[in-house]
Amino acid sequence: MQLPVHNVTGEFAENVEVSDDVFGVPLREGVVHQALVMQLANRRQGTVQTKTRAAVSGSGKKLYAQKHTGRARRGDITSPLLRGGAIAFGPQPREHRQDMPKRMRRLALRCVLSGKAADGGLKVVSDLGLEESKTKELARILKALDISGPVLIATSEVEPGVVQAARNLPDVSTTPAALLNVADVLSCRTLLMTVGAVRRAEELWTPHKARRGGAGPAVLES
């Protein structure tokens, strides 16, 4: 498939041929959902903790007699029913991490990239070419490209000038192409990629190139 390429002034420059194995993959909702849930779960620290009856500071003595007081039967002061007592069935430290086969993770990323390309959420620019690391200059480029709302800028490698220019713009984030992931792509309205980032993505996630050592026939993961 072909994608239009624009320059920093917003004018059409050329069409670029991209791999259908990366930007033309049919949507697999189940795989994308599983990848997103895995990524969000892996971000959780799992360090939240509440005190059980064994951990609450307080006497274990029964507060008053079981019978002939006219009051409810009451145990010790650490009861969850009392103020300052324990928490019943509260969260405890645990590991939230999930795993997913590498082929499925890569397929999910190709699906979301293909979805962006299909619905017009992917824009390709020849090169950002920032002469100075100025927020004003990057804002002008985004306006010329008619980009608004949450945008993710992907470059072939880490470009400190682009990172510095984007960090004061609301709803604008940057990433090298190698660190693109399902959650970030789904959370942005527009994915802005340089031509170099597109080629880097094809190099990394074209199925036959993803095989270890490159030996043997290509196995399509889609």
PDB file of C-alpha atoms in Angstrom:
ATOM      1  CA  MET A   1       0.000   0.000   0.000  1.00  0.00           C
ATOM      2  CA  GLN A   2       1.008   3.631  -0.417  1.00  0.00           C
ATOM      3  CA  LEU A   3       0.843   6.473   2.066  1.00  0.00           C
ATOM      4  CA  PRO A   4       1.072  10.195   1.276  1.00  0.00           C
ATOM      5  CA  VAL A   5       4.134  12.009   2.590  1.00  0.00           C
ATOM      6  CA  HIS A   6       4.021  15.692   3.546  1.00  0.00           C
ATOM      7  CA  ASN A   7       6.761  18.173   4.262  1.00  0.00           C
ATOM      8  CA  VAL A   8       6.962  20.410   7.318  1.00  0.00           C
ATOM      9  CA  THR A   9       4.886  23.094   5.598  1.00  0.00           C
ATOM     10  CA  GLY A  10       1.974  20.674   5.193  1.00  0.00           C
ATOM     11  CA  GLU A  11       2.329  20.321   1.429  1.00  0.00           C
ATOM     12  CA  PHE A  12       2.141  16.966  -0.312  1.00  0.00           C
ATOM     13  CA  ALA A  13       5.592  15.721  -1.273  1.00  0.00           C
ATOM     14  CA  GLU A  14       5.217  12.169  -2.598  1.00  0.00           C
ATOM     15  CA  ASN A  15       3.680   8.762  -2.034  1.00  0.00           C
ATOM     16  CA  VAL A  16       5.721   6.195  -0.179  1.00  0.00           C
ATOM     17  CA  GLU A  17       5.314   2.448  -0.590  1.00  0.00           C
ATOM     18  CA  VAL A  18       4.872   0.698   2.772  1.00  0.00           C
ATOM     19  CA  SER A  19       4.669  -2.951   3.683  1.00  0.00           C
ATOM     20  CA  ASP A  20       1.208  -4.504   3.878  1.00  0.00           C
ATOM     21  CA  ASP A  21       2.616  -6.884   6.498  1.00  0.00           C
ATOM     22  CA  VAL A  22       2.967  -3.944   8.911  1.00  0.00           C
ATOM     23  CA  PHE A  23       0.460  -1.308   7.793  1.00  0.00           C
ATOM     24  CA  GLY A  24      -2.166  -3.450   6.056  1.00  0.00           C
ATOM     25  CA  VAL A  25      -2.970  -6.152   8.606  1.00  0.00           C
ATOM     26  CA  PRO A  26      -6.637  -7.003   9.335  1.00  0.00           C
ATOM     27  CA  LEU A  27      -7.771  -6.058  12.828  1.00  0.00           C
ATOM     28  CA  ARG A  28      -7.664  -8.821  15.436  1.00  0.00           C
ATOM     29  CA  GLU A  29      -9.621  -7.332  18.305  1.00  0.00           C
ATOM     30  CA  GLY A  30      -8.944 -10.188  20.708  1.00  0.00           C
ATOM     31  CA  VAL A  31      -5.181  -9.989  20.250  1.00  0.00           C
ATOM     32  CA  VAL A  32      -5.145  -6.190  20.555  1.00  0.00           C
ATOM     33  CA  HIS A  33      -7.277  -6.326  23.716  1.00  0.00           C
ATOM     34  CA  GLN A  34      -5.047  -8.955  25.300  1.00  0.00           C
ATOM     35  CA  ALA A  35      -1.918  -6.935  24.493  1.00  0.00           C
ATOM     36  CA  LEU A  36      -3.420  -3.757  25.952  1.00  0.00           C
ATOM     37  CA  VAL A  37      -4.555  -5.492  29.155  1.00  0.00           C
ATOM     38  CA  MET A  38      -1.106  -7.076  29.531  1.00  0.00           C
ATOM     39  CA  GLN A  39       0.697  -3.764  29.067  1.00  0.00           C
ATOM     40  CA  LEU A  40      -1.519  -1.881  31.530  1.00  0.00           C
ATOM     41  CA  ALA A  41      -1.239  -4.702  34.073  1.00  0.00           C
ATOM     42  CA  ASN A  42       2.552  -4.708  33.799  1.00  0.00           C
ATOM     43  CA  ARG A  43       2.624  -1.017  34.681  1.00  0.00           C
ATOM     44  CA  ARG A  44       1.049  -1.700  38.075  1.00  0.00           C
ATOM     45  CA  GLN A  45       3.411  -1.833  41.018  1.00  0.00           C
ATOM     46  CA  GLY A  46       1.227  -4.031  43.182  1.00  0.00           C
ATOM     47  CA  THR A  47       2.609  -2.512  46.397  1.00  0.00           C
ATOM     48  CA  VAL A  48      -0.721  -1.470  47.961  1.00  0.00           C
ATOM     49  CA  GLN A  49      -1.293  -3.000  51.385  1.00  0.00           C
ATOM     50  CA  THR A  50      -3.892  -2.824  54.157  1.00  0.00           C
ATOM     51  CA  LYS A  51      -3.602  -4.136  57.707  1.00  0.00           C
ATOM     52  CA  THR A  52      -5.252  -7.362  58.704  1.00  0.00           C
ATOM     53  CA  ARG A  53      -6.324  -8.176  62.283  1.00  0.00           C
ATOM     54  CA  ALA A  54      -2.915  -9.688  62.880  1.00  0.00           C
ATOM     55  CA  ALA A  55      -1.175  -6.432  61.888  1.00  0.00           C
ATOM     56  CA  VAL A  56      -3.355  -3.875  63.673  1.00  0.00           C
ATOM     57  CA  SER A  57      -1.930  -2.519  66.921  1.00  0.00           C
ATOM     58  CA  GLY A  58      -4.289  -3.234  69.787  1.00  0.00           C
ATOM     59  CA  SER A  59      -5.079  -5.628  72.618  1.00  0.00           C
ATOM     60  CA  GLY A  60      -6.484  -9.044  71.853  1.00  0.00           C
ATOM     61  CA  LYS A  61      -8.521  -9.027  75.050  1.00  0.00           C
ATOM     62  CA  LYS A  62     -12.255  -9.454  74.728  1.00  0.00           C
ATOM     63  CA  LEU A  63     -13.820  -6.034  75.347  1.00  0.00           C
ATOM     64  CA  TYR A  64     -16.558  -7.194  77.705  1.00  0.00           C
ATOM     65  CA  ALA A  65     -18.452 -10.325  78.729  1.00  0.00           C
ATOM     66  CA  GLN A  66     -20.182 -12.377  76.100  1.00  0.00           C
ATOM     67  CA  LYS A  67     -23.534 -12.499  77.947  1.00  0.00           C
ATOM     68  CA  HIS A  68     -25.905 -10.515  80.209  1.00  0.00           C
ATOM     69  CA  THR A  69     -24.626  -7.060  79.195  1.00  0.00           C
ATOM     70  CA  GLY A  70     -27.493  -6.189  76.856  1.00  0.00           C
ATOM     71  CA  ARG A  71     -24.982  -5.336  74.125  1.00  0.00           C
ATOM     72  CA  ALA A  72     -23.895  -7.064  70.972  1.00  0.00           C
ATOM     73  CA  ARG A  73     -21.352  -9.867  71.212  1.00  0.00           C
ATOM     74  CA  ARG A  74     -17.967  -8.233  70.746  1.00  0.00           C
ATOM     75  CA  GLY A  75     -14.485  -9.571  70.301  1.00  0.00           C
ATOM     76  CA  ASP A  76     -11.268  -7.579  70.538  1.00  0.00           C
ATOM     77  CA  ILE A  77     -10.574  -4.013  69.471  1.00  0.00           C
ATOM     78  CA  THR A  78      -8.917  -4.999  66.170  1.00  0.00           C
ATOM     79  CA  SER A  79     -12.284  -6.012  64.675  1.00  0.00           C
ATOM     80  CA  PRO A  80     -12.944  -4.580  61.195  1.00  0.00           C
ATOM     81  CA  LEU A  81     -16.299  -3.336  62.523  1.00  0.00           C
ATOM     82  CA  LEU A  82     -14.633  -0.846  64.847  1.00  0.00           C
ATOM     83  CA  ARG A  83     -13.023   2.454  64.017  1.00  0.00           C
ATOM     84  CA  GLY A  84      -9.261   2.010  63.949  1.00  0.00           C
ATOM     85  CA  GLY A  85      -9.639  -1.716  63.450  1.00  0.00           C
ATOM     86  CA  ALA A  86      -8.439  -3.921  60.637  1.00  0.00           C
ATOM     87  CA  ILE A  87      -9.576  -3.917  57.014  1.00  0.00           C
ATOM     88  CA  ALA A  88     -11.586  -6.953  55.977  1.00  0.00           C
ATOM     89  CA  PHE A  89     -10.460  -8.507  52.698  1.00  0.00           C
ATOM     90  CA  GLY A  90      -8.284  -5.508  51.841  1.00  0.00           C
ATOM     91  CA  PRO A  91      -5.669  -5.516  49.059  1.00  0.00           C
ATOM     92  CA  GLN A  92      -2.297  -7.086  49.735  1.00  0.00           C
ATOM     93  CA  PRO A  93       0.995  -6.865  47.789  1.00  0.00           C
ATOM     94  CA  ARG A  94       0.834  -9.041  44.712  1.00  0.00           C
ATOM     95  CA  GLU A  95       2.381  -9.445  41.280  1.00  0.00           C
ATOM     96  CA  HIS A  96       0.130  -8.189  38.487  1.00  0.00           C
ATOM     97  CA  ARG A  97       2.514  -9.035  35.669  1.00  0.00           C
ATOM     98  CA  GLN A  98       1.120 -10.902  32.670  1.00  0.00           C
ATOM     99  CA  ASP A  99       2.920 -12.552  29.784  1.00  0.00           C
ATOM    100  CA  MET A 100       2.103 -12.910  26.113  1.00  0.00           C
ATOM    101  CA  PRO A 101       3.878 -14.685  23.237  1.00  0.00           C
ATOM    102  CA  LYS A 102       6.184 -12.447  21.226  1.00  0.00           C
ATOM    103  CA  ARG A 103       4.367 -13.197  17.979  1.00  0.00           C
ATOM    104  CA  MET A 104       1.057 -12.107  19.452  1.00  0.00           C
ATOM    105  CA  ARG A 105       2.572  -8.896  20.832  1.00  0.00           C
ATOM    106  CA  ARG A 106       4.007  -8.013  17.443  1.00  0.00           C
ATOM    107  CA  LEU A 107       0.761  -8.907  15.689  1.00  0.00           C
ATOM    108  CA  ALA A 108      -1.162  -6.617  18.054  1.00  0.00           C
ATOM    109  CA  LEU A 109       1.193  -3.720  17.297  1.00  0.00           C
ATOM    110  CA  ARG A 110       0.869  -4.289  13.550  1.00  0.00           C
ATOM    111  CA  CYS A 111      -2.913  -4.345  13.932  1.00  0.00           C
ATOM    112  CA  VAL A 112      -3.042  -0.945  15.654  1.00  0.00           C
ATOM    113  CA  LEU A 113      -0.582   0.558  13.154  1.00  0.00           C
ATOM    114  CA  SER A 114      -2.728  -0.776  10.324  1.00  0.00           C
ATOM    115  CA  GLY A 115      -5.828   0.639  12.005  1.00  0.00           C
ATOM    116  CA  LYS A 116      -4.246   4.088  12.185  1.00  0.00           C
ATOM    117  CA  ALA A 117      -3.298   3.872   8.518  1.00  0.00           C
ATOM    118  CA  ALA A 118      -6.803   2.769   7.538  1.00  0.00           C
ATOM    119  CA  ASP A 119      -8.771   5.446   9.415  1.00  0.00           C
ATOM    120  CA  GLY A 120      -6.498   8.369   8.571  1.00  0.00           C
ATOM    121  CA  GLY A 121      -4.914   8.574  11.996  1.00  0.00           C
ATOM    122  CA  LEU A 122      -1.417   7.984  10.593  1.00  0.00           C
ATOM    123  CA  LYS A 123       0.454  10.860   8.994  1.00  0.00           C
ATOM    124  CA  VAL A 124       3.888  10.580   7.449  1.00  0.00           C
ATOM    125  CA  VAL A 125       6.299  13.482   7.182  1.00  0.00           C
ATOM    126  CA  SER A 126       9.509  13.430   5.181  1.00  0.00           C
ATOM    127  CA  ASP A 127      11.580  14.850   8.033  1.00  0.00           C
ATOM    128  CA  LEU A 128      10.806  17.155  10.910  1.00  0.00           C
ATOM    129  CA  GLY A 129      14.055  18.986  10.281  1.00  0.00           C
ATOM    130  CA  LEU A 130      13.950  21.257  13.313  1.00  0.00           C
ATOM    131  CA  GLU A 131      16.665  23.853  12.895  1.00  0.00           C
ATOM    132  CA  GLU A 132      16.382  24.752  16.585  1.00  0.00           C
ATOM    133  CA  SER A 133      14.888  22.857  19.514  1.00  0.00           C
ATOM    134  CA  LYS A 134      12.036  25.312  19.900  1.00  0.00           C
ATOM    135  CA  THR A 135       8.504  24.454  20.979  1.00  0.00           C
ATOM    136  CA  LYS A 136       7.170  27.251  18.785  1.00  0.00           C
ATOM    137  CA  GLU A 137       8.706  25.676  15.679  1.00  0.00           C
ATOM    138  CA  LEU A 138       7.239  22.234  16.367  1.00  0.00           C
ATOM    139  CA  ALA A 139       3.830  23.762  17.107  1.00  0.00           C
ATOM    140  CA  ARG A 140       3.962  25.511  13.734  1.00  0.00           C
ATOM    141  CA  ILE A 141       4.724  22.206  11.988  1.00  0.00           C
ATOM    142  CA  LEU A 142       1.820  20.443  13.707  1.00  0.00           C
ATOM    143  CA  LYS A 143      -0.530  23.262  12.754  1.00  0.00           C
ATOM    144  CA  ALA A 144       0.639  23.138   9.144  1.00  0.00           C
ATOM    145  CA  LEU A 145      -0.058  19.393   9.094  1.00  0.00           C
ATOM    146  CA  ASP A 146      -3.547  20.037  10.567  1.00  0.00           C
ATOM    147  CA  ILE A 147      -2.828  17.910  13.633  1.00  0.00           C
ATOM    148  CA  SER A 148      -4.673  18.577  16.871  1.00  0.00           C
ATOM    149  CA  GLY A 149      -5.472  16.641  20.009  1.00  0.00           C
ATOM    150  CA  PRO A 150      -3.286  13.873  21.423  1.00  0.00           C
ATOM    151  CA  VAL A 151      -0.430  13.158  19.011  1.00  0.00           C
ATOM    152  CA  LEU A 152       2.450  10.716  19.190  1.00  0.00           C
ATOM    153  CA  ILE A 153       5.547  11.614  17.183  1.00  0.00           C
ATOM    154  CA  ALA A 154       7.659   8.630  16.158  1.00  0.00           C
ATOM    155  CA  THR A 155      11.178   9.085  14.786  1.00  0.00           C
ATOM    156  CA  SER A 156      13.663   6.517  13.526  1.00  0.00           C
ATOM    157  CA  GLU A 157      15.996   7.112  16.485  1.00  0.00           C
ATOM    158  CA  VAL A 158      15.917   9.282  19.583  1.00  0.00           C
ATOM    159  CA  GLU A 159      16.138  12.923  18.450  1.00  0.00           C
ATOM    160  CA  PRO A 160      16.894  15.144  21.460  1.00  0.00           C
ATOM    161  CA  GLY A 161      15.843  18.263  19.558  1.00  0.00           C
ATOM    162  CA  VAL A 162      12.360  16.893  18.879  1.00  0.00           C
ATOM    163  CA  VAL A 163      12.008  15.628  22.447  1.00  0.00           C
ATOM    164  CA  GLN A 164      12.995  19.014  23.868  1.00  0.00           C
ATOM    165  CA  ALA A 165      10.676  20.916  21.526  1.00  0.00           C
ATOM    166  CA  ALA A 166       7.683  18.665  22.321  1.00  0.00           C
ATOM    167  CA  ARG A 167       7.900  18.415  26.088  1.00  0.00           C
ATOM    168  CA  ASN A 168       6.098  21.717  26.732  1.00  0.00           C
ATOM    169  CA  LEU A 169       3.298  21.033  24.265  1.00  0.00           C
ATOM    170  CA  PRO A 170       0.145  19.555  25.846  1.00  0.00           C
ATOM    171  CA  ASP A 171      -1.003  16.216  24.434  1.00  0.00           C
ATOM    172  CA  VAL A 172       2.208  15.789  22.424  1.00  0.00           C
ATOM    173  CA  SER A 173       4.592  12.918  23.144  1.00  0.00           C
ATOM    174  CA  THR A 174       7.571  11.454  21.317  1.00  0.00           C
ATOM    175  CA  THR A 175       9.107   8.020  20.948  1.00  0.00           C
ATOM    176  CA  PRO A 176      11.656   6.239  18.801  1.00  0.00           C
ATOM    177  CA  ALA A 177      10.066   3.759  16.390  1.00  0.00           C
ATOM    178  CA  ALA A 178      11.602   0.801  18.226  1.00  0.00           C
ATOM    179  CA  LEU A 179       9.598   1.680  21.374  1.00  0.00           C
ATOM    180  CA  LEU A 180       6.180   1.963  19.749  1.00  0.00           C
ATOM    181  CA  ASN A 181       3.602   0.010  21.709  1.00  0.00           C
ATOM    182  CA  VAL A 182      -0.097  -0.780  21.632  1.00  0.00           C
ATOM    183  CA  ALA A 183      -1.147   1.415  24.573  1.00  0.00           C
ATOM    184  CA  ASP A 184       0.600   4.564  23.304  1.00  0.00           C
ATOM    185  CA  VAL A 185      -0.695   4.160  19.750  1.00  0.00           C
ATOM    186  CA  LEU A 186      -4.275   3.609  20.930  1.00  0.00           C
ATOM    187  CA  SER A 187      -4.148   6.578  23.319  1.00  0.00           C
ATOM    188  CA  CYS A 188      -3.244   9.115  20.622  1.00  0.00           C
ATOM    189  CA  ARG A 189      -5.582  10.564  18.022  1.00  0.00           C
ATOM    190  CA  THR A 190      -2.823  11.008  15.459  1.00  0.00           C
ATOM    191  CA  LEU A 191       0.388   9.063  14.949  1.00  0.00           C
ATOM    192  CA  LEU A 192       2.966  11.217  13.176  1.00  0.00           C
ATOM    193  CA  MET A 193       5.852   9.204  11.761  1.00  0.00           C
ATOM    194  CA  THR A 194       8.868  10.271   9.785  1.00  0.00           C
ATOM    195  CA  VAL A 195       9.792   8.246   6.699  1.00  0.00           C
ATOM    196  CA  GLY A 196      12.766   6.934   8.637  1.00  0.00           C
ATOM    197  CA  ALA A 197      10.462   5.760  11.433  1.00  0.00           C
ATOM    198  CA  VAL A 198       8.261   3.942   8.908  1.00  0.00           C
ATOM    199  CA  ARG A 199      11.276   2.121   7.483  1.00  0.00           C
ATOM    200  CA  ARG A 200      12.496   1.283  10.979  1.00  0.00           C
ATOM    201  CA  ALA A 201       9.075  -0.156  11.872  1.00  0.00           C
ATOM    202  CA  GLU A 202       9.092  -2.289   8.728  1.00  0.00           C
ATOM    203  CA  GLU A 203      12.581  -3.516   9.567  1.00  0.00           C
ATOM    204  CA  LEU A 204      11.565  -4.508  13.078  1.00  0.00           C
ATOM    205  CA  TRP A 205       8.082  -5.951  12.622  1.00  0.00           C
ATOM    206  CA  THR A 206       7.832  -7.434   9.149  1.00  0.00           C
ATOM    207  CA  PRO A 207       7.119 -11.088  10.063  1.00  0.00           C
ATOM    208  CA  HIS A 208       9.838 -12.794   8.028  1.00  0.00           C
ATOM    209  CA  LYS A 209      12.431 -10.360   9.393  1.00  0.00           C
ATOM    210  CA  ALA A 210      11.299 -11.024  12.943  1.00  0.00           C
ATOM    211  CA  ARG A 211      12.444 -14.643  12.837  1.00  0.00           C
ATOM    212  CA  ARG A 212      15.575 -15.378  14.846  1.00  0.00           C
ATOM    213  CA  GLY A 213      18.562 -15.597  12.569  1.00  0.00           C
ATOM    214  CA  GLY A 214      16.440 -15.053   9.470  1.00  0.00           C
ATOM    215  CA  ALA A 215      16.740 -18.716   8.514  1.00  0.00           C
ATOM    216  CA  GLY A 216      13.938 -20.827   7.121  1.00  0.00           C
ATOM    217  CA  PRO A 217      10.708 -19.842   5.370  1.00  0.00           C
ATOM    218  CA  ALA A 218       8.739 -16.838   6.499  1.00  0.00           C
ATOM    219  CA  VAL A 219       5.934 -17.570   8.916  1.00  0.00           C
ATOM    220  CA  LEU A 220       3.188 -14.969   8.831  1.00  0.00           C
ATOM    221  CA  GLU A 221       1.949 -14.117  12.314  1.00  0.00           C
ATOM    222  CA  SER A 222      -1.336 -12.719  11.112  1.00  0.00           C
TER     223      SER A 222
END
